[in-house]
Amino acid sequence: MKKCALITGASGGIGSAAALRLAADGYSIAACWHSDEEGISALAKKLDGISAEYRLYKVDVSDYEKIKEVFADAAENFGGVSVLVNNAGMAQQKLFTDITQQEFDLITAVNFKGVFNCCQCAVPFMVNRKEGKIINISSMWGVYGASCETVYSATKAAVIGLTKSLARELAPSNVQVNCIAPGAINTKMNNSLSAEDKAAFAAEIPMGRFGTPEEIAGVVSFLASKDSDYVTAQVITADGGLT
């Protein structure tokens, strides 16, 4: 029987690439998305093209009751979630003094509470099975902090803290929890940058370019595999040598 991988933010660049890579690795895919209909439609076509087994879920990760329903449906159709990829997130570039209470609440709800919600729903099944992989997508800014992205950076740092703590709590149950901290990746999240800004940023990266979603998906694939069974509580920074 195939194992199931649940990916949040599956309509985006990294989420879509991770879903396709894990499907190619033999997983059934539970692909969660929220608002990008074009992106999730494109992913579905690609999954169909490789004859993958999958289900799509339109859900707000910050809504705990709705997330519980998604995990229940995945359990009914796929037997339970063996790999969780917490990728859903949103960014904001704004002066700290200009951030509103509503913006703070929204970013923290998606970027941190969403990870907490999904982990809480995934853990009982994994602990019961004495195996499982939780892969949280943070950011290099969660490690180092970014000017004018204070709330985003703080939520991504919180994801790292959750990863390290939960990994140690679940280690006796043979559940591995790790984190990927991508650097500059060619995704829609970076579309707000001008061509000039992208070129200037790329020039600061030792590898001289932005990364691709597929390269991050490769790290996801490793962390989801048995090859990572002794790897837990780690933050893998994939940033082309920038930091």
Short mmCIF file of C-alpha atoms in Angstrom, two decimals:
data_model
loop_
_atom_site.label_atom_id
_atom_site.label_comp_id
_atom_site.label_asym_id
_atom_site.label_seq_id
_atom_site.Cartn_x
_atom_site.Cartn_y
_atom_site.Cartn_z
CA MET A 1 0.00 0.00 0.00
CA LYS A 2 1.26 3.46 -0.89
CA LYS A 3 2.04 5.87 1.91
CA CYS A 4 0.44 9.31 1.85
CA ALA A 5 2.25 12.63 1.82
CA LEU A 6 0.23 15.72 2.73
CA ILE A 7 1.60 19.00 1.40
CA THR A 8 0.20 22.40 2.36
CA GLY A 9 0.60 25.34 0.01
CA ALA A 10 0.64 22.79 -2.82
CA SER A 11 -0.45 25.31 -5.44
CA GLY A 12 2.76 27.34 -5.05
CA GLY A 13 6.18 26.77 -6.55
CA ILE A 14 7.85 24.80 -3.76
CA GLY A 15 4.66 23.01 -2.73
CA SER A 16 3.85 21.95 -6.27
CA ALA A 17 7.40 20.74 -6.90
CA ALA A 18 7.36 18.80 -3.62
CA ALA A 19 4.03 17.17 -4.48
CA LEU A 20 5.31 16.07 -7.87
CA ARG A 21 8.59 14.77 -6.47
CA LEU A 22 6.91 12.79 -3.70
CA ALA A 23 4.37 11.40 -6.16
CA ALA A 24 7.29 10.26 -8.32
CA ASP A 25 8.79 8.70 -5.19
CA GLY A 26 5.66 6.58 -4.87
CA TYR A 27 3.51 8.50 -2.39
CA SER A 28 -0.18 9.17 -2.66
CA ILE A 29 -0.60 12.93 -2.46
CA ALA A 30 -2.96 15.00 -0.31
CA ALA A 31 -2.49 18.45 -1.84
CA CYS A 32 -3.80 21.37 0.23
CA TRP A 33 -4.31 24.81 -1.27
CA HIS A 34 -6.19 27.99 -0.42
CA SER A 35 -6.56 30.58 -3.17
CA ASP A 36 -4.35 29.88 -6.21
CA GLU A 37 -6.77 28.09 -8.54
CA GLU A 38 -4.43 28.40 -11.51
CA GLY A 39 -1.57 26.87 -9.58
CA ILE A 40 -3.53 23.92 -8.21
CA SER A 41 -5.05 23.22 -11.64
CA ALA A 42 -1.57 23.13 -13.14
CA LEU A 43 -0.43 20.72 -10.41
CA ALA A 44 -3.42 18.44 -10.97
CA LYS A 45 -2.64 18.21 -14.68
CA LYS A 46 0.96 17.28 -13.93
CA LEU A 47 -0.09 14.68 -11.37
CA ASP A 48 -2.51 13.23 -13.91
CA GLY A 49 0.34 13.12 -16.40
CA ILE A 50 2.35 10.79 -14.18
CA SER A 51 -0.72 8.75 -13.14
CA ALA A 52 -0.34 9.80 -9.52
CA GLU A 53 -2.92 8.98 -6.87
CA TYR A 54 -4.02 12.24 -5.26
CA ARG A 55 -6.76 14.32 -3.70
CA LEU A 56 -7.03 18.11 -3.59
CA TYR A 57 -8.20 20.02 -0.52
CA LYS A 58 -9.14 23.69 -0.52
CA VAL A 59 -8.49 24.69 3.07
CA ASP A 60 -7.23 27.48 5.32
CA VAL A 61 -4.43 25.93 7.38
CA SER A 62 -5.14 28.31 10.26
CA ASP A 63 -8.62 26.75 10.68
CA TYR A 64 -8.00 23.80 13.00
CA GLU A 65 -11.39 22.15 12.54
CA LYS A 66 -11.08 22.24 8.75
CA ILE A 67 -7.57 20.82 8.90
CA LYS A 68 -8.86 17.99 11.10
CA GLU A 69 -11.40 17.20 8.37
CA VAL A 70 -8.64 17.06 5.75
CA PHE A 71 -6.57 14.62 7.81
CA ALA A 72 -9.66 12.50 8.47
CA ASP A 73 -10.40 12.35 4.75
CA ALA A 74 -6.79 11.47 3.97
CA ALA A 75 -6.96 8.69 6.55
CA GLU A 76 -10.14 7.33 4.99
CA ASN A 77 -8.82 7.43 1.43
CA PHE A 78 -5.09 6.82 1.88
CA GLY A 79 -4.83 5.08 5.25
CA GLY A 80 -3.24 8.05 7.06
CA VAL A 81 -0.58 10.69 6.53
CA SER A 82 2.95 9.29 6.79
CA VAL A 83 4.75 12.41 5.53
CA LEU A 84 3.68 15.97 6.32
CA VAL A 85 5.19 18.89 4.43
CA ASN A 86 4.22 22.19 6.04
CA ASN A 87 4.83 24.59 3.18
CA ALA A 88 1.89 27.03 3.25
CA GLY A 89 3.00 30.56 3.98
CA MET A 90 2.73 34.22 3.12
CA ALA A 91 5.26 37.03 3.06
CA GLN A 92 5.09 40.78 3.58
CA GLN A 93 7.56 43.59 3.01
CA LYS A 94 6.70 46.53 5.20
CA LEU A 95 8.24 48.83 7.77
CA PHE A 96 7.74 47.46 11.28
CA THR A 97 5.90 50.61 12.38
CA ASP A 98 3.42 50.27 9.51
CA ILE A 99 2.32 46.70 10.22
CA THR A 100 -1.29 46.55 11.35
CA GLN A 101 -2.71 44.26 14.00
CA GLN A 102 -4.79 42.54 11.31
CA GLU A 103 -1.69 41.88 9.17
CA PHE A 104 0.20 40.52 12.16
CA ASP A 105 -2.66 38.18 13.04
CA LEU A 106 -3.00 36.93 9.46
CA ILE A 107 0.70 36.23 8.88
CA THR A 108 1.16 34.46 12.20
CA ALA A 109 -2.05 32.46 11.68
CA VAL A 110 -0.88 31.12 8.31
CA ASN A 111 2.87 30.82 8.83
CA PHE A 112 2.95 29.49 12.39
CA LYS A 113 -0.48 28.44 13.62
CA GLY A 114 -1.00 26.55 10.36
CA VAL A 115 2.15 24.51 11.02
CA PHE A 116 1.05 23.85 14.60
CA ASN A 117 -2.43 22.76 13.46
CA CYS A 118 -1.13 20.32 10.87
CA CYS A 119 1.44 18.85 13.22
CA GLN A 120 -1.19 18.29 15.91
CA CYS A 121 -3.36 16.43 13.42
CA ALA A 122 -0.47 14.37 12.04
CA VAL A 123 1.30 13.32 15.24
CA PRO A 124 -1.20 10.84 16.76
CA PHE A 125 -1.19 8.63 13.65
CA MET A 126 2.59 8.77 13.33
CA VAL A 127 3.19 7.99 17.01
CA ASN A 128 0.75 5.10 16.85
CA ARG A 129 2.56 3.71 13.80
CA LYS A 130 5.99 4.39 15.34
CA GLU A 131 7.13 6.09 12.14
CA GLY A 132 6.60 9.33 10.30
CA LYS A 133 8.26 12.36 8.75
CA ILE A 134 7.37 16.00 9.39
CA ILE A 135 9.11 18.49 7.11
CA ASN A 136 8.60 22.17 7.87
CA ILE A 137 9.47 24.83 5.32
CA SER A 138 10.96 27.86 7.06
CA SER A 139 13.25 30.45 5.43
CA MET A 140 16.80 31.68 5.73
CA TRP A 141 15.19 34.83 7.15
CA GLY A 142 13.88 32.70 10.00
CA VAL A 143 17.52 32.01 10.82
CA TYR A 144 19.01 35.46 10.24
CA GLY A 145 16.09 37.93 10.10
CA ALA A 146 15.27 40.33 7.30
CA SER A 147 14.80 44.09 7.39
CA CYS A 148 11.23 45.12 6.56
CA GLU A 149 10.08 41.50 6.96
CA THR A 150 10.00 41.34 10.74
CA VAL A 151 6.75 39.42 11.21
CA TYR A 152 7.54 37.01 8.38
CA SER A 153 11.02 36.40 9.81
CA ALA A 154 9.63 35.95 13.31
CA THR A 155 7.07 33.37 12.20
CA LYS A 156 9.71 31.44 10.28
CA ALA A 157 11.95 31.50 13.35
CA ALA A 158 9.02 30.15 15.36
CA VAL A 159 8.71 27.28 12.88
CA ILE A 160 12.37 26.44 13.52
CA GLY A 161 11.77 26.46 17.27
CA LEU A 162 8.74 24.20 16.90
CA THR A 163 10.74 21.85 14.69
CA LYS A 164 13.59 21.41 17.16
CA SER A 165 11.32 20.98 20.17
CA LEU A 166 8.85 18.61 18.53
CA ALA A 167 11.67 16.53 17.05
CA ARG A 168 13.04 15.79 20.50
CA GLU A 169 9.58 15.03 21.87
CA LEU A 170 8.81 12.58 19.06
CA ALA A 171 12.24 10.97 18.71
CA PRO A 172 11.38 8.08 21.07
CA SER A 173 8.44 7.27 18.77
CA ASN A 174 10.69 7.10 15.68
CA VAL A 175 9.12 10.19 14.13
CA GLN A 176 11.60 12.57 12.49
CA VAL A 177 10.93 16.32 12.38
CA ASN A 178 13.16 18.54 10.29
CA CYS A 179 13.14 21.95 8.72
CA ILE A 180 14.26 23.39 5.39
CA ALA A 181 15.27 27.04 5.28
CA PRO A 182 15.30 28.04 1.59
CA GLY A 183 17.15 31.06 0.38
CA ALA A 184 16.15 33.02 -2.73
CA ILE A 185 14.00 30.67 -4.82
CA ASN A 186 12.29 31.37 -8.16
CA THR A 187 8.67 31.40 -6.95
CA LYS A 188 5.70 33.75 -7.07
CA MET A 189 6.62 34.97 -3.59
CA ASN A 190 9.60 36.77 -5.13
CA ASN A 191 7.67 38.25 -8.04
CA SER A 192 7.43 41.57 -6.20
CA LEU A 193 11.15 42.06 -6.84
CA SER A 194 12.10 43.96 -9.97
CA ALA A 195 14.43 42.39 -12.52
CA GLU A 196 17.16 44.74 -11.31
CA ASP A 197 16.62 43.78 -7.68
CA LYS A 198 16.68 40.08 -8.56
CA ALA A 199 19.92 40.51 -10.49
CA ALA A 200 21.50 42.41 -7.59
CA PHE A 201 20.36 39.76 -5.11
CA ALA A 202 21.64 36.93 -7.32
CA ALA A 203 25.03 38.65 -7.52
CA GLU A 204 25.34 38.32 -3.73
CA ILE A 205 24.74 34.57 -3.84
CA PRO A 206 27.98 32.57 -4.21
CA MET A 207 26.31 30.28 -6.77
CA GLY A 208 25.24 33.39 -8.71
CA ARG A 209 21.58 32.50 -9.13
CA PHE A 210 18.25 31.90 -7.44
CA GLY A 211 17.39 28.33 -6.55
CA THR A 212 14.57 26.37 -8.14
CA PRO A 213 11.53 24.82 -6.46
CA GLU A 214 12.70 21.45 -7.75
CA GLU A 215 15.96 21.79 -5.83
CA ILE A 216 14.04 22.34 -2.60
CA ALA A 217 11.80 19.41 -3.51
CA GLY A 218 14.93 17.27 -3.71
CA VAL A 219 15.69 18.07 -0.08
CA VAL A 220 12.08 17.27 0.81
CA SER A 221 12.44 13.92 -0.96
CA PHE A 222 15.54 13.07 1.09
CA LEU A 223 13.90 14.04 4.39
CA ALA A 224 10.83 11.97 3.49
CA SER A 225 12.91 8.90 2.68
CA LYS A 226 14.38 6.17 4.88
CA ASP A 227 17.79 7.66 4.14
CA SER A 228 16.96 10.34 6.72
CA ASP A 229 15.84 7.98 9.49
CA TYR A 230 18.67 9.16 11.80
CA VAL A 231 18.26 12.83 10.89
CA THR A 232 15.98 14.85 13.17
CA ALA A 233 15.76 18.33 14.77
CA GLN A 234 17.83 19.74 11.89
CA VAL A 235 17.53 22.93 9.87
CA ILE A 236 18.85 22.49 6.34
CA THR A 237 19.60 25.84 4.76
CA ALA A 238 19.41 25.64 0.97
CA ASP A 239 20.52 29.05 -0.20
CA GLY A 240 23.38 28.61 -2.69
CA GLY A 241 25.96 29.51 -0.04
CA LEU A 242 24.51 32.94 0.75
CA THR A 243 24.61 32.53 4.53
#
